[in-house]
Amino acid sequence: MIGGTTVESGGVWRRMRDQLIARDHLQGVMFQAMSFTDYGVSPDNLNTFWRQESFHDRFDDLDAPVFIDSGGFKLMNSNTFGAAPTEGGAENDWGIYTNPESILGLQMDFGADIIATLDYPIPPKLNEEEKVERMERSIDSAVECLKLLEDPSRMDEESLLNESARQRLLDRDSDDELPGVYIALHGHDYETVNWYVANFLDRVESERVTQSFEGFAIGSLVPLRSSVDVLVDIVQGARDAIPNRVSDEIGLHVFGVGGKQVGLLSLLGADSFDCSSHMQTAMYKKYLVPDTWEHVKLDDLEPHLENGEFPCTLENCPLCGPDGVAGYETLLEELSKDRPRKETLEARDRGELIKSDYYAMLARHNFEVYNAELTKVREAISEGTLLEYVSQFARDHPDIKKGLKQAQVRDKQLRRDLEARNAHDLLVGPERKSDQTQLSNWDAGVEGTEARSISLKYGPNSFNILAQSYEPPEDTDVLLLIPCSQEKPYGDSRTHSVLMDKLGPRRERVHKVTISGMYGPVPEEKEWEDPVMGYEYVLADEDDAQREFITERLEKYLEEYGDRYDHVLGYVASTNYRDVIEDAIDAY
């Protein structure tokens, strides 16, 4: 929804938005409340432009509900949006803080029809103590959000900048004028999710919170899209914790998952889904093949073409449908062009299609495949044939079959229903071990989590090479500065290992020093220290103070040790880390 400073800016995201926003088959919009930080929006522009009108007011053609998530992941990875000054934190230019009041005000200003409560996500391999602590903070936040909606007079006036949003909240005649609320929910297995739901419901009852909520929204699931059995376990944990007397009144949303898993998860009680995979895969020039659900690179798509045409018959698809404006060869050619920026802008001003338009069409195709699957599932639900639909789908897709079998471990009625339909090929065995593998690890396939436990309590002073008794290796004459990676130790990451391999025999001369967004310079000999292995932080666009901090640390490292090297080099693509390295080298 916000792809830049105005509604006219935003590249491929804006073009995708404009293609879909007026379509009748658009079911809804999921917007992440803090995503504007990725698109060059300044604090002044946010507060004087984007927060002054709701999305429904700003986009005349928008006739679908807008569900606004709290942006917990963005807040977790940024040190700019900390506690409010009244809570002991520091003031920031955005006027946005990590508390329920501030985030609710932002969601209301954007004109949310549905909101998710402020949550504290659980990254893979987080230690047990912090995992429980973050879940409890998420529950506290959810209860406080309901209390704020119940009694808006508790909100600080500065939390709302949009006058119509303020009126909607403060002068409402009934709860119908408030956004529907979904309680953000986290947990990596059945038991934990079940505990979370039960504890939240106990809190609401014990504190006599009367403000209604629509349901639960399960987060921290993006790494699980390929671990369908774990998804099944978590969804069942949430659904089973909801008391029968209210089970039909409480919805269940699944964050970040919405593809071929939709039918199976709907069968287990999930009601709504969202994901951005259609865009993420399109940015890598990948085409989602209907029926097989393969994401195939355009260069490798020829075997899937039918008489040179895309293998898609969806009428709403702007790429493959009857009104498609680009065939396979055209799309391949346009996405391979490398026009100068000036030429691209001139073409855009003449009303011609540019590369962003073609990326948006590819993303739109991927989206339509997802949307078509949702339509099939809704039709099966309305016709009472969802189990039959999922059964056939599972026979064609082994991962869904594995998930369906996993579901029967806890859901005996599901097994009986399949047995009554003679679906013996889909039944789990009498003993799980004989017919069903153990659950996948929650973090299976999540890069960089296999050998470490992380903590979100590490801060910039948890590691400081300048405070240690340290001497660089004497047998190197080249200092190579490169950015940190999510995977730890850094040297095991794909970026670092490929670069070191490319250096070949020159590697012996090179002393690699990684620039951590948290700690500044980390010499390669120190990569295995606990604070380096255990932190989780990426330098964000808005973290100006942190950028200055690590630039200063790198400058001091160069002042201390720079004359020991014959060459000082930086190799970096990320703008934030590039600025750090350039500024430090310039100062040195």
Coordinates of C-alpha atoms in Angstrom, one line a residue:
M1 CA 0.0 0.0 0.0
I2 CA 2.9 2.3 0.8
G3 CA 5.6 1.8 -1.8
G4 CA 7.2 5.3 -1.5
T5 CA 6.7 8.9 -0.5
T6 CA 3.4 9.4 -2.5
V7 CA 0.8 7.2 -4.1
E8 CA 2.5 7.7 -7.4
S9 CA 5.9 6.2 -6.3
G10 CA 6.8 2.7 -5.4
G11 CA 8.0 0.8 -8.5
V12 CA 6.8 -2.8 -8.8
W13 CA 4.9 -2.7 -5.5
R14 CA 2.9 0.3 -6.6
R15 CA 2.1 -1.3 -10.0
M16 CA 1.0 -4.5 -8.4
R17 CA -1.2 -2.6 -6.0
D18 CA -2.7 -0.5 -8.8
Q19 CA -3.4 -3.6 -10.9
L20 CA -5.3 -5.3 -8.1
I21 CA -6.9 -2.6 -6.0
A22 CA -10.1 -2.2 -8.0
R23 CA -10.6 -5.9 -8.9
D24 CA -13.9 -7.5 -7.8
H25 CA -12.1 -10.8 -6.9
L26 CA -9.7 -9.0 -4.5
Q27 CA -10.7 -10.6 -1.1
G28 CA -8.7 -8.2 1.1
V29 CA -5.4 -6.5 1.7
M30 CA -2.8 -7.4 4.3
F31 CA -0.6 -4.5 5.2
Q32 CA 2.4 -4.6 7.6
A33 CA 2.1 -1.4 9.7
M34 CA 5.9 -0.7 9.7
S35 CA 6.7 -1.6 6.1
F36 CA 7.0 2.1 5.1
T37 CA 10.5 2.1 6.6
D38 CA 11.6 0.0 3.6
Y39 CA 10.6 2.6 1.0
G40 CA 12.3 5.9 1.7
V41 CA 9.4 7.4 3.6
S42 CA 10.7 10.0 6.1
P43 CA 9.1 10.7 9.5
D44 CA 7.8 14.0 8.2
N45 CA 6.3 12.5 5.0
L46 CA 4.7 9.7 7.0
N47 CA 3.1 12.1 9.5
T48 CA 2.0 14.9 7.1
F49 CA 0.9 12.7 4.2
W50 CA 0.3 9.0 4.8
R51 CA -1.2 9.3 8.3
Q52 CA -3.5 12.1 7.5
E53 CA -5.9 10.0 5.3
S54 CA -7.0 6.4 5.6
F55 CA -6.2 4.0 2.8
H56 CA -9.9 3.9 1.9
D57 CA -9.9 7.7 1.6
R58 CA -6.7 7.8 -0.4
F59 CA -7.5 4.9 -2.8
D60 CA -10.9 5.5 -4.2
D61 CA -11.1 2.1 -5.9
L62 CA -10.3 0.1 -2.8
D63 CA -13.5 -1.9 -1.9
A64 CA -11.9 -4.7 0.2
P65 CA -11.1 -4.9 3.9
V66 CA -7.6 -3.9 5.0
F67 CA -6.0 -6.1 7.6
I68 CA -3.1 -4.3 9.3
D69 CA -0.5 -6.3 11.1
S70 CA 1.5 -4.6 13.9
G71 CA 4.9 -4.9 12.3
G72 CA 6.4 -6.9 15.2
F73 CA 9.2 -8.3 13.1
K74 CA 10.3 -4.9 11.9
L75 CA 10.2 -3.5 15.5
M76 CA 12.2 -6.5 16.7
N77 CA 15.0 -5.8 14.2
S78 CA 15.2 -2.0 14.7
N79 CA 16.5 -0.1 17.7
T80 CA 14.9 3.1 16.7
F81 CA 11.3 2.2 17.8
G82 CA 12.0 1.3 21.4
A83 CA 10.0 2.1 24.5
A84 CA 8.2 5.5 24.7
P85 CA 9.7 8.3 26.7
T86 CA 7.0 7.9 29.3
E87 CA 8.2 4.3 29.7
G88 CA 11.9 5.2 30.1
G89 CA 12.7 5.1 26.4
A90 CA 14.1 7.8 24.0
E91 CA 12.0 10.0 21.8
N92 CA 12.3 9.4 18.1
D93 CA 11.3 11.5 15.0
W94 CA 8.6 9.1 13.9
G95 CA 6.6 9.3 17.1
I96 CA 6.2 5.5 17.0
Y97 CA 7.1 3.3 19.9
T98 CA 6.9 -0.4 20.7
N99 CA 3.8 -0.3 22.8
P100 CA 0.1 -1.2 22.1
E101 CA -1.0 2.4 22.2
S102 CA 1.4 3.7 19.6
I103 CA 0.9 0.8 17.2
L104 CA -2.9 1.0 17.6
G105 CA -2.8 4.7 16.7
L106 CA -0.8 3.9 13.6
Q107 CA -3.2 1.2 12.5
M108 CA -6.2 3.4 13.1
D109 CA -4.6 6.3 11.1
F110 CA -4.1 4.0 8.2
G111 CA -7.8 3.1 8.3
A112 CA -7.6 -0.5 9.3
D113 CA -10.8 -2.6 9.1
I114 CA -9.0 -5.4 10.9
I115 CA -5.9 -5.2 13.1
A116 CA -3.5 -7.7 14.7
T117 CA -2.3 -6.8 18.2
L118 CA 1.3 -5.8 18.8
D119 CA 3.4 -9.0 19.1
Y120 CA 6.9 -10.0 20.0
P121 CA 7.9 -12.6 17.4
I122 CA 9.9 -15.7 18.3
P123 CA 12.9 -16.2 16.0
P124 CA 14.2 -19.7 15.4
K125 CA 16.5 -21.1 18.2
L126 CA 15.6 -18.4 20.7
N127 CA 16.5 -19.7 24.1
E128 CA 13.6 -21.0 26.2
E129 CA 13.6 -18.3 28.9
E130 CA 13.3 -15.5 26.3
K131 CA 10.8 -17.4 24.3
V132 CA 8.4 -17.6 27.2
E133 CA 9.1 -14.0 28.2
R134 CA 8.2 -12.8 24.6
M135 CA 5.0 -14.8 24.5
E136 CA 3.9 -13.3 27.9
R137 CA 4.7 -9.8 26.5
S138 CA 2.6 -10.5 23.5
I139 CA -0.3 -11.6 25.7
D140 CA 0.1 -8.4 27.8
S141 CA 0.1 -6.3 24.7
A142 CA -3.1 -8.0 23.4
V143 CA -4.9 -7.5 26.6
E144 CA -3.8 -3.8 26.7
C145 CA -5.0 -3.3 23.1
L146 CA -8.5 -4.5 24.0
K147 CA -8.5 -2.3 27.0
L148 CA -7.6 0.8 24.9
L149 CA -10.4 0.0 22.5
E150 CA -12.8 -0.5 25.4
D151 CA -11.7 2.9 27.0
P152 CA -10.0 5.1 24.4
S153 CA -9.6 7.9 26.9
R154 CA -6.6 6.0 28.2
M155 CA -4.8 6.8 24.9
D156 CA -2.4 9.7 24.6
E157 CA -3.8 12.3 22.1
E158 CA -0.5 12.2 20.1
S159 CA -1.1 8.5 19.3
L160 CA -3.6 9.5 16.6
L161 CA -2.7 12.0 13.9
N162 CA -5.7 11.4 11.6
E163 CA -8.7 13.4 12.8
S164 CA -11.2 11.0 11.2
A165 CA -9.5 8.0 12.9
R166 CA -9.6 9.9 16.2
Q167 CA -13.3 10.5 15.7
R168 CA -13.9 6.9 14.7
L169 CA -12.2 5.8 17.9
L170 CA -13.3 8.4 20.5
D171 CA -16.8 9.2 19.3
R172 CA -18.1 5.8 18.1
D173 CA -21.7 4.9 18.8
S174 CA -20.9 1.1 18.8
D175 CA -18.2 -1.4 18.5
D176 CA -19.2 -1.8 14.8
E177 CA -17.3 1.4 14.1
L178 CA -14.0 -0.2 15.5
P179 CA -11.7 -2.4 13.6
G180 CA -12.0 -6.1 14.2
V181 CA -9.2 -7.4 16.4
Y182 CA -7.1 -10.5 15.9
I183 CA -4.9 -11.6 18.8
A184 CA -1.4 -12.2 17.5
L185 CA -0.3 -15.7 18.6
H186 CA 3.1 -17.4 18.7
G187 CA 4.4 -20.8 19.5
H188 CA 6.5 -23.5 17.8
D189 CA 4.5 -26.6 18.6
Y190 CA 1.0 -27.8 19.7
E191 CA 1.6 -27.5 23.4
T192 CA 3.1 -24.0 23.4
V193 CA 0.3 -22.6 21.1
N194 CA -2.3 -24.3 23.2
W195 CA -0.8 -22.8 26.4
Y196 CA -0.7 -19.3 24.7
V197 CA -4.4 -19.3 23.8
A198 CA -5.5 -20.7 27.1
N199 CA -3.5 -18.1 29.0
F200 CA -4.8 -15.2 26.9
L201 CA -8.4 -16.3 27.5
D202 CA -7.8 -16.7 31.2
R203 CA -6.4 -13.1 31.3
V204 CA -9.4 -11.7 29.5
E205 CA -11.7 -13.4 31.9
S206 CA -9.8 -12.6 35.1
E207 CA -9.3 -8.9 34.2
R208 CA -13.0 -8.7 33.0
V209 CA -12.1 -7.3 29.6
T210 CA -15.4 -6.8 27.8
Q211 CA -14.1 -5.6 24.4
S212 CA -14.7 -8.2 21.8
F213 CA -12.1 -9.7 19.4
E214 CA -12.5 -11.6 16.2
G215 CA -10.0 -14.3 16.6
F216 CA -6.3 -15.4 16.7
A217 CA -3.6 -14.8 14.1
I218 CA -0.7 -17.3 14.2
G219 CA 2.7 -15.7 13.5
S220 CA 6.3 -16.9 13.2
L221 CA 5.2 -19.3 10.5
V222 CA 7.1 -18.1 7.4
P223 CA 10.0 -20.5 7.9
L224 CA 7.5 -23.4 8.1
R225 CA 6.0 -23.2 4.7
S226 CA 7.9 -26.3 3.6
S227 CA 7.3 -28.1 6.9
V228 CA 3.6 -28.8 6.5
D229 CA 3.5 -31.3 9.4
V230 CA 4.7 -28.7 11.9
L231 CA 2.1 -26.2 10.5
V232 CA -0.6 -28.8 11.1
D233 CA 0.6 -29.3 14.7
I234 CA 0.5 -25.6 15.4
V235 CA -2.9 -24.9 13.8
Q236 CA -4.4 -27.8 15.7
G237 CA -2.9 -26.5 19.0
A238 CA -4.6 -23.1 18.5
R239 CA -7.9 -24.5 17.4
D240 CA -8.1 -27.1 20.2
A241 CA -7.5 -24.5 22.9
I242 CA -10.6 -22.5 21.9
P243 CA -13.5 -23.6 24.0
N244 CA -16.3 -25.4 22.1
R245 CA -18.9 -22.9 23.2
V246 CA -17.2 -20.1 21.3
S247 CA -15.3 -22.0 18.6
D248 CA -17.8 -20.8 15.8
E249 CA -17.3 -17.2 16.9
I250 CA -13.5 -17.1 16.9
G251 CA -11.6 -17.0 13.7
L252 CA -8.1 -18.3 13.0
H253 CA -5.8 -16.4 10.7
V254 CA -2.4 -17.9 9.5
F255 CA 0.2 -15.3 8.9
G256 CA 2.6 -15.7 5.9
V257 CA 1.2 -18.9 4.5
G258 CA -1.2 -19.1 1.6
G259 CA -0.7 -21.5 -1.2
K260 CA -1.2 -25.2 -1.7
Q261 CA -1.4 -25.6 2.1
V262 CA -4.7 -23.7 2.2
G263 CA -7.1 -26.6 1.7
L264 CA -5.5 -28.8 4.4
L265 CA -5.3 -25.9 7.0
S266 CA -8.9 -24.9 6.3
L267 CA -9.9 -28.5 7.0
L268 CA -8.2 -28.2 10.4
G269 CA -10.0 -24.9 11.3
A270 CA -7.9 -22.0 9.7
D271 CA -10.2 -19.3 8.3
S272 CA -8.0 -16.8 6.5
F273 CA -4.5 -16.6 5.1
D274 CA -2.0 -14.1 3.7
C275 CA 1.4 -14.2 2.0
S276 CA 3.7 -12.2 -0.2
S277 CA 5.3 -15.1 -2.0
H278 CA 3.8 -14.1 -5.3
M279 CA 5.9 -10.9 -5.2
Q280 CA 9.0 -12.4 -3.6
T281 CA 9.3 -15.1 -6.3
A282 CA 8.5 -12.7 -9.1
M283 CA 11.4 -10.6 -8.1
Y284 CA 13.6 -13.6 -8.8
K285 CA 11.9 -14.0 -12.2
K286 CA 10.1 -17.2 -11.1
Y287 CA 6.8 -18.3 -12.6
L288 CA 4.3 -20.4 -10.5
V289 CA 3.2 -23.3 -12.6
P290 CA -0.5 -24.1 -11.9
D291 CA -1.3 -27.6 -10.8
T292 CA 2.3 -28.6 -10.0
W293 CA 3.0 -25.6 -7.7
E294 CA 6.5 -25.4 -9.0
H295 CA 8.3 -22.0 -9.0
V296 CA 10.3 -22.1 -12.2
K297 CA 12.8 -19.6 -13.4
L298 CA 11.7 -18.0 -16.6
D299 CA 14.9 -19.2 -18.3
D300 CA 13.9 -22.8 -17.5
L301 CA 10.2 -22.4 -18.3
E302 CA 10.2 -23.7 -21.9
P303 CA 9.4 -27.4 -21.1
H304 CA 6.3 -26.2 -19.3
L305 CA 4.9 -24.0 -22.2
E306 CA 2.0 -25.2 -24.3
N307 CA 2.6 -24.3 -27.9
G308 CA 4.9 -21.5 -26.8
E309 CA 2.2 -20.1 -24.5
F310 CA 2.1 -19.9 -20.7
P311 CA 0.5 -23.0 -19.0
C312 CA -2.2 -20.9 -17.3
T313 CA -5.9 -20.4 -18.2
L314 CA -6.9 -18.1 -15.3
E315 CA -9.2 -15.4 -16.7
N316 CA -8.1 -12.8 -14.2
C317 CA -4.4 -13.2 -15.1
P318 CA -3.0 -10.2 -16.9
L319 CA -0.1 -12.2 -18.2
C320 CA -1.7 -15.4 -19.4
G321 CA -5.4 -14.6 -19.6
P322 CA -7.4 -13.6 -22.7
D323 CA -6.3 -9.9 -22.3
G324 CA -2.6 -10.7 -21.6
V325 CA -0.3 -8.1 -23.0
A326 CA 3.0 -10.1 -22.9
G327 CA 3.8 -13.5 -24.1
Y328 CA 6.7 -15.6 -22.9
E329 CA 9.4 -14.2 -25.3
T330 CA 8.3 -10.7 -24.6
L331 CA 8.4 -11.1 -20.8
L332 CA 11.8 -12.8 -21.0
E333 CA 13.2 -10.0 -23.2
E334 CA 11.8 -7.1 -21.2
L335 CA 13.0 -8.5 -17.8
S336 CA 16.5 -8.9 -19.3
K337 CA 16.8 -5.3 -20.5
D338 CA 19.1 -2.9 -18.6
R339 CA 17.9 0.5 -19.5
P340 CA 19.6 3.7 -18.1
R341 CA 17.4 5.3 -15.5
K342 CA 16.8 8.4 -17.5
E343 CA 15.5 6.3 -20.5
T344 CA 13.3 4.3 -18.2
L345 CA 11.7 7.5 -16.7
E346 CA 11.2 8.9 -20.2
A347 CA 9.4 5.7 -21.3
R348 CA 7.3 5.8 -18.2
D349 CA 6.3 9.4 -18.8
R350 CA 5.2 8.5 -22.4
G351 CA 2.9 5.9 -20.9
E352 CA 4.9 2.9 -22.1
L353 CA 5.4 -0.3 -20.1
I354 CA 8.6 -0.5 -18.2
K355 CA 10.4 -3.3 -16.4
S356 CA 8.5 -2.7 -13.2
D357 CA 5.2 -3.3 -15.1
Y358 CA 6.4 -6.7 -16.3
Y359 CA 7.6 -7.7 -12.9
A360 CA 4.2 -6.7 -11.6
M361 CA 2.5 -8.8 -14.2
L362 CA 4.6 -11.8 -13.3
A363 CA 3.7 -11.2 -9.6
R364 CA 0.1 -10.9 -10.5
H365 CA 0.1 -14.2 -12.3
N366 CA 1.6 -15.9 -9.2
F367 CA -1.0 -14.1 -7.0
E368 CA -3.9 -15.3 -9.3
V369 CA -2.7 -19.0 -8.9
Y370 CA -2.9 -18.5 -5.1
N371 CA -6.3 -16.8 -5.3
A372 CA -7.7 -19.5 -7.6
E373 CA -6.8 -22.1 -5.0
L374 CA -8.6 -20.1 -2.3
T375 CA -11.7 -20.0 -4.6
K376 CA -11.6 -23.8 -5.0
V377 CA -11.4 -24.3 -1.3
R378 CA -14.2 -21.9 -0.6
E379 CA -16.4 -23.7 -3.1
A380 CA -15.5 -27.1 -1.6
I381 CA -16.5 -25.7 1.9
S382 CA -19.8 -24.4 0.6
E383 CA -20.6 -27.7 -1.1
G384 CA -19.6 -29.8 1.9
T385 CA -16.8 -31.6 -0.1
L386 CA -13.7 -30.1 1.5
L387 CA -12.4 -33.4 2.8
E388 CA -12.8 -35.0 -0.6
Y389 CA -11.0 -32.0 -2.2
V390 CA -8.1 -32.2 0.3
S391 CA -7.8 -36.0 -0.1
Q392 CA -7.4 -35.8 -3.8
F393 CA -4.9 -32.8 -3.5
A394 CA -2.9 -34.8 -1.0
R395 CA -2.6 -37.7 -3.4
D396 CA -1.0 -35.3 -5.9
H397 CA 1.3 -33.6 -3.4
P398 CA 3.4 -35.7 -1.0
D399 CA 4.0 -32.9 1.5
I400 CA 0.2 -32.3 1.9
K401 CA -0.2 -36.0 2.3
K402 CA 2.3 -36.0 5.1
G403 CA 0.4 -33.1 6.7
L404 CA -2.9 -34.9 6.4
K405 CA -1.4 -38.0 8.1
Q406 CA 0.1 -35.9 10.8
A407 CA -3.3 -34.3 11.5
Q408 CA -4.8 -37.7 12.2
V409 CA -2.4 -38.3 15.1
R410 CA -4.4 -35.8 17.2
D411 CA -7.7 -35.8 15.3
K412 CA -9.2 -39.3 15.5
Q413 CA -12.4 -38.1 13.9
L414 CA -10.5 -37.1 10.8
R415 CA -9.1 -40.6 10.6
R416 CA -12.6 -42.1 10.9
D417 CA -13.9 -39.8 8.2
L418 CA -11.2 -40.8 5.8
E419 CA -11.7 -44.5 6.6
A420 CA -15.4 -44.1 5.9
R421 CA -14.5 -42.8 2.5
N422 CA -12.1 -45.8 1.9
A423 CA -9.2 -43.4 1.6
H424 CA -6.9 -46.1 3.0
D425 CA -3.9 -44.7 1.2
L426 CA -4.1 -41.5 3.3
L427 CA -4.6 -43.1 6.7
V428 CA -2.0 -42.8 9.4
G429 CA -0.9 -46.2 10.8
P430 CA -2.1 -47.5 14.2
E431 CA 1.3 -46.5 15.6
R432 CA 2.7 -43.2 14.4
K433 CA 6.2 -44.7 14.1
S434 CA 5.1 -47.4 11.6
D435 CA 3.5 -45.0 9.1
Q436 CA 4.5 -41.5 10.0
T437 CA 7.9 -39.9 10.4
Q438 CA 8.6 -37.7 13.4
L439 CA 7.7 -34.1 13.2
S440 CA 10.2 -31.9 11.3
N441 CA 12.3 -29.7 13.5
W442 CA 10.6 -26.3 13.8
D443 CA 13.6 -24.6 12.3
A444 CA 14.4 -27.2 9.7
G445 CA 15.7 -25.4 6.6
V446 CA 16.0 -22.0 8.4
E447 CA 19.4 -20.7 7.4
G448 CA 21.9 -20.3 10.1
T449 CA 20.0 -21.9 13.1
E450 CA 21.4 -25.4 13.3
A451 CA 24.2 -24.9 15.8
R452 CA 23.3 -22.0 17.9
S453 CA 20.9 -20.6 20.5
I454 CA 20.1 -16.9 20.1
S455 CA 19.2 -14.2 22.6
L456 CA 17.6 -10.9 21.9
K457 CA 19.1 -9.4 25.0
Y458 CA 22.6 -8.9 23.5
G459 CA 23.4 -5.2 23.0
P460 CA 26.2 -3.2 21.3
N461 CA 28.4 -3.6 24.4
S462 CA 28.1 -7.4 24.6
F463 CA 31.0 -7.6 22.2
N464 CA 33.6 -4.9 21.5
I465 CA 36.8 -5.9 19.9
L466 CA 38.3 -2.5 20.9
A467 CA 37.8 -3.4 24.6
Q468 CA 39.7 -6.7 24.2
S469 CA 43.4 -7.4 24.4
Y470 CA 43.6 -8.1 20.7
E471 CA 46.2 -8.2 17.9
P472 CA 45.4 -8.9 14.3
P473 CA 47.3 -11.8 12.7
E474 CA 50.8 -10.8 11.5
D475 CA 50.9 -12.9 8.3
T476 CA 48.2 -10.9 6.5
D477 CA 48.6 -7.7 4.5
V478 CA 45.1 -7.2 3.2
L479 CA 42.1 -6.1 5.4
L480 CA 38.8 -7.1 3.9
L481 CA 35.7 -5.5 5.3
I482 CA 32.4 -7.2 4.5
P483 CA 28.9 -7.1 6.0
C484 CA 27.5 -9.6 8.5
S485 CA 25.1 -12.4 7.6
Q486 CA 22.1 -13.9 9.3
E487 CA 23.9 -17.3 9.4
K488 CA 26.4 -17.7 12.2
P489 CA 29.3 -18.1 12.2
Y490 CA 29.5 -15.7 9.4
G491 CA 32.1 -17.8 7.6
D492 CA 29.5 -20.5 7.0
S493 CA 27.1 -18.2 5.2
R494 CA 26.8 -18.5 1.4
T495 CA 28.0 -15.0 0.8
H496 CA 31.1 -15.3 2.9
S497 CA 32.0 -18.8 1.8
V498 CA 31.6 -18.0 -1.9
L499 CA 33.7 -14.9 -1.6
M500 CA 36.5 -16.7 0.3
D501 CA 36.5 -19.5 -2.3
K502 CA 36.8 -16.9 -5.1
L503 CA 39.9 -15.5 -3.5
G504 CA 41.7 -18.8 -4.0
P505 CA 45.4 -18.8 -3.0
R506 CA 45.1 -15.1 -2.2
R507 CA 43.0 -16.0 0.8
E508 CA 46.1 -16.5 3.0
R509 CA 47.0 -12.8 2.6
V510 CA 43.5 -11.6 3.6
H511 CA 42.3 -10.8 7.1
K512 CA 38.5 -10.8 7.0
V513 CA 36.7 -8.4 9.4
T514 CA 32.9 -8.6 9.4
I515 CA 30.9 -5.5 10.0
S516 CA 28.1 -6.4 12.4
G517 CA 25.1 -4.2 12.6
M518 CA 25.2 -4.7 16.3
Y519 CA 28.9 -4.7 17.2
G520 CA 30.8 -3.0 14.4
P521 CA 34.1 -4.8 13.4
V522 CA 34.3 -8.6 14.2
P523 CA 37.6 -10.2 13.2
E524 CA 37.2 -13.6 11.8
E525 CA 39.1 -15.2 14.7
K526 CA 36.2 -14.0 17.0
E527 CA 33.2 -15.3 15.0
W528 CA 32.6 -18.1 17.4
E529 CA 32.3 -16.1 20.6
D530 CA 28.9 -16.4 22.3
P531 CA 27.7 -12.8 21.7
V532 CA 28.6 -13.0 18.0
M533 CA 27.0 -16.4 17.5
G534 CA 23.9 -15.6 19.6
Y535 CA 22.7 -12.1 18.5
E536 CA 20.0 -11.4 15.9
Y537 CA 20.0 -8.0 14.4
V538 CA 20.2 -6.4 10.9
L539 CA 21.0 -2.7 10.5
A540 CA 17.8 -1.0 9.3
D541 CA 17.3 2.2 7.2
E542 CA 15.9 4.2 10.1
D543 CA 18.6 3.3 12.6
D544 CA 20.7 6.4 12.2
A545 CA 22.1 6.4 15.7
Q546 CA 23.2 2.7 15.4
R547 CA 24.8 3.4 12.0
E548 CA 26.8 6.3 13.5
F549 CA 27.8 4.1 16.4
I550 CA 29.2 1.2 14.3
T551 CA 30.9 3.7 11.9
E552 CA 32.7 5.2 14.8
R553 CA 33.8 1.7 16.1
L554 CA 35.1 0.8 12.6
E555 CA 36.9 4.1 12.4
K556 CA 38.6 3.5 15.7
Y557 CA 39.6 -0.1 14.6
L558 CA 41.2 1.4 11.5
E559 CA 43.0 4.0 13.6
E560 CA 44.3 1.3 15.9
Y561 CA 45.3 -1.4 13.4
G562 CA 45.0 0.1 9.9
D563 CA 48.7 0.7 9.4
R564 CA 49.4 -3.0 9.8
Y565 CA 47.9 -3.7 6.4
D566 CA 49.1 -2.7 2.9
H567 CA 45.5 -2.6 1.6
V568 CA 42.1 -1.9 3.1
L569 CA 39.2 -3.0 1.0
G570 CA 35.4 -3.0 1.4
Y571 CA 33.2 -5.4 -0.5
V572 CA 29.5 -4.7 0.1
A573 CA 26.2 -4.3 -1.8
S574 CA 23.8 -3.3 1.1
T575 CA 23.4 0.5 1.2
N576 CA 23.4 0.7 5.0
Y577 CA 26.6 -1.3 5.5
R578 CA 28.2 0.4 2.5
D579 CA 27.6 3.8 4.0
V580 CA 29.3 2.6 7.3
I581 CA 32.4 1.3 5.5
E582 CA 32.7 4.2 3.2
D583 CA 32.3 6.8 6.0
A584 CA 34.8 5.0 8.2
I585 CA 37.4 4.7 5.5
D586 CA 37.0 8.3 4.5
A587 CA 37.4 9.4 8.1
Y588 CA 40.4 7.2 8.6

